[in-house]
Coordinates of C-alpha atoms and ligand atoms in Angstrom, one line a residue:
M1 CA 90.3 108.2 71.7
K2 CA 91.9 104.7 72.1
N3 CA 89.7 101.8 73.1
Y4 CA 91.1 99.0 75.3
H5 CA 90.9 95.3 75.4
V6 CA 89.6 94.6 79.0
A7 CA 89.2 91.2 80.7
V8 CA 87.1 90.6 83.8
V9 CA 88.4 87.6 85.7
G10 CA 85.6 86.2 87.9
A11 CA 83.0 87.8 85.6
T12 CA 80.1 85.7 86.9
G13 CA 80.7 86.6 90.6
A14 CA 79.1 89.4 92.7
V15 CA 82.0 91.8 92.1
G16 CA 82.6 90.7 88.5
N17 CA 79.0 91.4 87.6
E18 CA 79.3 94.9 89.1
M19 CA 82.6 95.5 87.3
I20 CA 80.8 94.9 83.9
K21 CA 78.0 97.2 85.0
V22 CA 80.4 100.0 86.1
L23 CA 82.4 99.7 82.9
E24 CA 79.2 100.2 81.0
E25 CA 77.7 103.0 83.1
R26 CA 80.9 105.0 83.1
N27 CA 81.4 104.5 79.4
F28 CA 84.9 103.2 79.9
P29 CA 86.5 103.0 76.4
V30 CA 86.2 99.2 76.0
G31 CA 87.2 98.0 72.5
K32 CA 86.9 94.3 73.4
L33 CA 85.6 92.7 76.6
T34 CA 86.7 89.2 77.6
L35 CA 84.7 87.6 80.4
L36 CA 86.5 84.8 82.3
A37 CA 85.4 82.4 85.0
S38 CA 85.7 78.7 85.9
E39 CA 84.6 75.7 83.9
R40 CA 81.3 75.8 85.9
S41 CA 80.3 78.9 83.9
L42 CA 81.0 77.5 80.4
G43 CA 78.0 78.2 78.2
K44 CA 76.8 81.2 80.2
E45 CA 76.4 84.6 78.6
L46 CA 76.5 88.0 80.2
S47 CA 75.3 91.3 78.7
F48 CA 77.4 94.3 78.1
K49 CA 76.0 97.4 76.3
G50 CA 73.1 95.5 75.0
R51 CA 75.2 92.7 73.6
S52 CA 75.4 89.1 74.9
L53 CA 79.0 88.0 75.5
P54 CA 80.1 84.4 76.2
V55 CA 81.9 83.5 79.4
E56 CA 85.2 81.8 78.7
V57 CA 87.2 79.5 80.9
L58 CA 90.2 81.1 82.5
T59 CA 93.5 79.6 81.2
E60 CA 97.1 80.7 81.0
S61 CA 96.5 81.8 77.4
S62 CA 93.5 83.9 78.2
F63 CA 95.5 87.2 78.3
R64 CA 96.9 87.4 74.8
G65 CA 96.2 91.0 73.6
V66 CA 94.4 92.0 76.8
E67 CA 95.5 95.4 78.0
I68 CA 93.7 95.7 81.3
G69 CA 92.6 92.8 83.6
L70 CA 90.1 93.3 86.4
F71 CA 90.6 90.4 88.7
S72 CA 88.0 89.3 91.3
A73 CA 88.0 85.5 91.4
G74 CA 89.7 84.9 94.7
G75 CA 93.3 85.2 96.1
S76 CA 94.6 81.9 94.8
I77 CA 93.4 82.6 91.2
S78 CA 95.1 86.1 91.3
E79 CA 98.3 84.6 92.7
K80 CA 98.5 82.1 89.9
F81 CA 97.1 84.1 86.9
G82 CA 98.0 87.7 87.9
P83 CA 101.7 87.3 87.1
V84 CA 100.8 85.3 83.9
A85 CA 98.6 88.2 82.7
A86 CA 101.2 90.8 83.6
A87 CA 103.9 88.8 81.7
A88 CA 101.6 88.9 78.7
G89 CA 101.6 92.8 78.9
C90 CA 98.2 93.2 80.6
V91 CA 98.0 95.6 83.5
V92 CA 96.3 93.7 86.4
I93 CA 94.0 95.6 88.7
D94 CA 93.5 93.0 91.4
N95 CA 90.6 93.0 93.9
T96 CA 91.9 90.2 96.1
N97 CA 94.3 90.1 99.0
A98 CA 97.0 88.5 96.9
F99 CA 99.3 91.4 96.3
R100 CA 98.0 94.2 98.6
M101 CA 101.0 94.2 101.0
T102 CA 103.7 93.4 98.4
P103 CA 105.9 96.5 98.7
E104 CA 106.4 97.0 94.9
V105 CA 102.7 96.7 94.2
P106 CA 100.7 100.0 94.6
L107 CA 97.6 99.8 96.8
V108 CA 95.3 102.5 95.5
V109 CA 92.2 104.5 96.4
P110 CA 91.9 107.2 93.7
E111 CA 90.6 109.8 96.2
V112 CA 93.5 109.2 98.5
N113 CA 96.7 108.2 96.6
P114 CA 96.2 108.3 92.8
E115 CA 99.9 109.1 92.4
A116 CA 100.8 105.5 93.4
I117 CA 99.2 104.2 90.2
G118 CA 102.4 104.9 88.3
L119 CA 104.1 102.2 90.3
Y120 CA 102.1 99.6 88.3
K121 CA 105.3 99.4 86.2
N122 CA 107.1 97.5 88.9
K123 CA 105.1 94.3 88.5
G124 CA 102.3 95.1 86.1
I125 CA 99.9 94.9 89.0
I126 CA 97.9 97.4 91.0
A127 CA 96.0 96.2 94.1
N128 CA 92.5 97.3 95.0
P129 CA 92.2 97.5 98.8
N130 CA 89.9 95.7 101.1
C131 CA 86.3 97.0 100.9
S132 CA 86.1 98.1 104.5
T133 CA 89.4 99.9 104.3
I134 CA 88.5 101.8 101.1
Q135 CA 85.4 103.5 102.5
M136 CA 87.2 104.4 105.7
V137 CA 90.2 106.1 104.1
V138 CA 88.0 108.0 101.6
A139 CA 86.4 109.6 104.7
L140 CA 89.6 110.0 106.7
K141 CA 92.1 111.3 104.2
P142 CA 90.9 115.0 104.2
I143 CA 90.9 114.9 108.0
H144 CA 94.4 113.4 108.1
D145 CA 95.6 116.2 105.8
A146 CA 94.1 118.9 107.9
A147 CA 94.7 117.7 111.5
K148 CA 97.0 114.6 111.3
I149 CA 95.3 111.4 112.6
K150 CA 97.2 109.7 115.4
R151 CA 94.9 106.8 116.1
I152 CA 91.9 105.1 114.6
V153 CA 89.5 102.8 116.4
V154 CA 87.0 101.2 113.9
S155 CA 84.2 98.7 114.3
T156 CA 82.5 97.4 111.2
Y157 CA 79.0 96.1 110.3
Q158 CA 79.7 94.3 107.0
A159 CA 77.2 93.1 104.5
V160 CA 77.1 89.5 103.3
S161 CA 77.7 90.5 99.6
G162 CA 81.3 90.9 100.5
T163 CA 81.6 87.1 100.8
G164 CA 80.1 86.6 97.3
K165 CA 77.0 85.3 95.6
K166 CA 76.7 82.2 97.8
A167 CA 76.5 84.3 101.0
I168 CA 73.8 86.5 99.5
E169 CA 71.8 83.3 98.8
E170 CA 72.5 81.9 102.3
L171 CA 71.2 85.0 104.1
A172 CA 68.0 85.0 101.9
L173 CA 67.4 81.2 102.4
Q174 CA 68.1 81.2 106.1
T175 CA 65.7 84.2 106.6
R176 CA 63.0 82.5 104.7
A177 CA 63.5 79.2 106.5
L178 CA 63.4 80.8 110.0
L179 CA 60.3 82.9 109.2
S180 CA 58.6 79.7 107.9
G181 CA 59.5 77.7 111.1
Q182 CA 62.1 75.6 109.3
D183 CA 65.7 74.8 110.2
P184 CA 68.1 77.1 108.5
V185 CA 71.0 75.6 106.6
T186 CA 74.5 77.0 107.3
K187 CA 77.2 76.4 104.7
V188 CA 79.1 79.6 103.9
Y189 CA 79.7 81.1 107.4
P190 CA 80.7 79.1 110.6
H191 CA 77.4 80.1 112.2
R192 CA 73.9 81.2 111.2
I193 CA 74.0 84.8 109.8
A194 CA 70.2 85.5 109.6
F195 CA 69.1 87.5 112.7
N196 CA 72.7 87.3 114.0
C197 CA 76.0 89.2 114.1
L198 CA 79.3 87.3 113.6
P199 CA 82.4 88.9 115.1
Q200 CA 84.6 86.9 112.7
I201 CA 85.4 87.9 109.1
D202 CA 88.0 85.8 107.4
V203 CA 90.3 83.5 109.5
F204 CA 91.8 84.1 112.9
M205 CA 95.5 85.1 113.2
E206 CA 97.9 84.3 115.9
N207 CA 97.4 87.6 117.7
G208 CA 93.7 86.9 118.2
Y209 CA 92.6 89.4 115.5
T210 CA 90.9 88.2 112.3
K211 CA 92.6 88.6 108.9
E212 CA 90.0 91.2 107.9
E213 CA 90.9 93.3 111.0
M214 CA 94.6 93.1 110.2
K215 CA 93.9 94.0 106.6
M216 CA 92.3 97.3 107.8
V217 CA 95.3 98.0 110.1
R218 CA 98.0 97.3 107.5
E219 CA 96.3 98.6 104.4
T220 CA 95.3 101.9 106.0
K221 CA 99.0 102.7 106.8
K222 CA 100.1 101.7 103.2
I223 CA 97.4 103.7 101.4
M224 CA 97.8 106.8 103.7
N225 CA 101.6 106.4 103.3
D226 CA 101.9 106.8 107.1
P227 CA 103.2 103.9 109.1
G228 CA 102.8 106.0 112.2
I229 CA 99.0 105.9 112.3
A230 CA 97.8 103.6 115.0
V231 CA 94.8 101.5 113.9
T232 CA 92.7 98.9 115.7
A233 CA 89.7 97.2 114.3
T234 CA 86.8 94.9 115.1
T235 CA 85.1 93.5 112.0
V236 CA 81.6 92.1 112.2
R237 CA 79.4 90.4 109.6
V238 CA 75.8 91.5 110.0
P239 CA 72.6 90.3 108.2
V240 CA 72.6 93.1 105.6
F241 CA 72.8 92.3 101.9
F242 CA 74.6 95.4 100.5
A243 CA 76.7 98.2 102.0
H244 CA 79.2 98.1 104.9
S245 CA 78.7 100.5 107.9
E246 CA 81.5 101.5 110.2
S247 CA 81.8 103.3 113.5
V248 CA 85.0 105.2 113.3
N249 CA 86.7 106.9 116.2
I250 CA 89.8 109.1 115.6
E251 CA 92.3 111.0 117.7
T252 CA 94.1 113.8 115.9
E253 CA 97.2 115.7 116.6
R254 CA 95.6 119.1 116.1
K255 CA 92.1 119.8 117.5
I256 CA 89.4 119.7 114.9
T257 CA 85.7 120.4 115.5
P258 CA 82.8 118.5 114.1
D259 CA 81.9 121.5 112.1
E260 CA 85.3 121.7 110.5
V261 CA 85.1 118.0 109.7
R262 CA 81.7 118.4 108.1
K263 CA 83.1 121.3 106.0
L264 CA 86.1 119.3 104.9
L265 CA 84.1 116.3 104.0
A266 CA 81.4 118.3 102.2
A267 CA 84.2 119.4 99.8
A268 CA 86.0 116.0 99.6
P269 CA 85.9 113.8 96.5
G270 CA 83.7 110.7 96.7
V271 CA 82.1 111.7 100.0
R272 CA 78.5 112.8 100.8
V273 CA 77.8 114.2 104.2
V274 CA 74.5 113.0 105.6
D275 CA 74.4 114.4 109.0
N276 CA 71.2 116.0 110.3
P277 CA 70.2 114.4 113.6
A278 CA 67.3 116.8 114.1
E279 CA 65.7 115.3 111.0
K280 CA 66.8 111.8 111.9
L281 CA 69.1 111.9 108.8
Y282 CA 72.3 109.8 108.9
P283 CA 74.0 107.3 106.6
M284 CA 72.2 103.9 106.3
A285 CA 73.1 100.8 104.3
I286 CA 69.8 100.8 102.4
D287 CA 70.6 104.3 101.1
A288 CA 74.3 103.6 100.2
A289 CA 73.5 100.4 98.3
G290 CA 73.8 101.1 94.6
Q291 CA 75.4 104.5 95.1
D292 CA 79.0 105.6 94.3
A293 CA 79.5 108.0 97.2
T294 CA 80.8 107.1 100.7
L295 CA 78.2 108.5 103.1
V296 CA 79.4 110.1 106.4
G297 CA 77.3 111.3 109.3
R298 CA 76.9 111.2 113.1
I299 CA 80.0 113.5 113.2
R300 CA 80.5 114.5 116.8
E301 CA 83.2 115.2 119.3
D302 CA 84.6 112.3 121.4
E303 CA 84.3 113.9 124.7
S304 CA 86.4 111.3 126.5
I305 CA 89.7 112.7 125.0
P306 CA 91.0 116.2 124.1
N307 CA 91.2 115.7 120.3
G308 CA 88.7 113.1 119.3
I309 CA 86.0 112.7 116.7
N310 CA 83.4 109.9 116.2
M311 CA 81.6 109.3 112.9
W312 CA 79.5 106.7 111.0
V313 CA 80.7 105.8 107.5
V314 CA 78.7 103.8 105.0
A315 CA 79.4 102.7 101.4
D316 CA 78.3 100.1 98.9
N317 CA 81.0 97.4 99.4
I318 CA 80.5 95.9 95.9
R319 CA 80.7 99.3 94.2
K320 CA 83.1 101.7 96.0
G321 CA 84.5 98.8 98.0
A322 CA 85.4 96.8 94.9
A323 CA 84.2 97.3 91.3
L324 CA 83.9 101.1 91.2
N325 CA 87.3 101.6 92.9
A326 CA 88.9 99.2 90.3
V327 CA 87.4 101.0 87.3
Q328 CA 88.4 104.4 88.7
I329 CA 91.9 103.1 88.9
A330 CA 91.7 101.9 85.3
E331 CA 90.4 105.4 84.3
I332 CA 93.5 107.1 85.8
L333 CA 95.7 104.4 84.3
I334 CA 94.6 105.1 80.8
Q335 CA 94.4 108.9 81.2
K336 CA 97.9 109.3 82.7
H337 CA 100.0 106.2 82.1
L338 CA 99.0 104.0 79.2
Ligands
A2P1 P1 82.2 80.6 88.6 O1 80.9 81.3 88.6 O2 82.5 79.9 87.3 O3 82.5 79.7 89.8 P2 81.7 85.2 94.1 O4 82.8 86.0 94.9 O5 80.5 86.0 93.9 O6 81.5 83.8 94.7 O7 82.4 84.9 92.6 C1 83.6 84.3 92.4 C2 84.0 84.4 90.9 O8 85.3 83.8 90.8 C3 83.1 83.8 90.0 O9 83.0 84.5 88.8 C4 83.7 82.4 89.8 O10 83.4 81.8 88.6 C5 85.2 82.8 89.8 N1 86.1 81.7 90.0 C6 86.1 80.9 91.1 N2 87.0 79.9 91.0 C7 87.5 80.0 89.8 C8 88.5 79.3 89.0 N3 89.1 78.2 89.5 N4 88.8 79.8 87.8 C9 88.2 80.8 87.3 N5 87.3 81.6 87.9 C10 86.9 81.2 89.2

């Protein structure tokens, strides 16, 4: 079996760290691993399969000989270096917002639209969707296939790790400060996040929605390959370290019962149904953190409309929402296309 030269761009970040871990755990056939970050990380080393590897500074010549590049160093870095890497013959799997809505760039969740991966040939780039969109479409695809979803209303409860390492630190420091009677310092978010909920993720757009909300709307239609699905979202940052939770309400064309939904999802790839209210069992962030599966529960009929279902969807935003999804794409890429 062939081994590949893989680069992780943003290797020192929350998602980059997890990418290295997932490559190792899944025994991805890595021949050489190049770890790239900013000048700030020069001199740092990270471990992969028991070996210490130096972090190198990202430059335009970093991609010579690299076959697969996993990018997670922010949108502007991807915009600049993604095409440079692709021109050097590297297939870019990009975790940022830079290319997600570019028509020629496939936007892929392996459980939903693996066939789109072949379109990497257009630009040498495959986009990894937004974390909150990934877990939602993993749970909704089997229902869409069975009963055709007409409309989705989603509200999210998103962990701070989605913002990166500095946000994880900020929640910890603010919590400690407040519990010790000190003034919390707010740097990463526009307001205090400890013991609070912020109904703003990313910047506001002209229509009054945040960019995160509009990502969920647009990306869902592209991944499901169905521009007709109506989607509306409210995205909220909550003081949780790992795993995003989502309240998802759907309206379907054909009536589908909660039991049918449970059966469909029990057989669906990447999903674990956790739905036993009598035993107080439902998906929780603390259980999803560190796991690969998207947990779905609280499945019940929306009694306010003829064909409606409510559910609660939870997944580790750094794993399925980012690093794992990217490595799963890379696995299909090497099995079917390279
Ligand atoms: P560095 O640690 O050197 O700043 P997070 O999302 O957890 O904040 O991580 C962001 C990742 O993106 C880090 O690995 C960070 O590297 C990397 N990064 C940020 N800016 C640059 C840049 N200008 N060039 C290369 N890597 C960058």
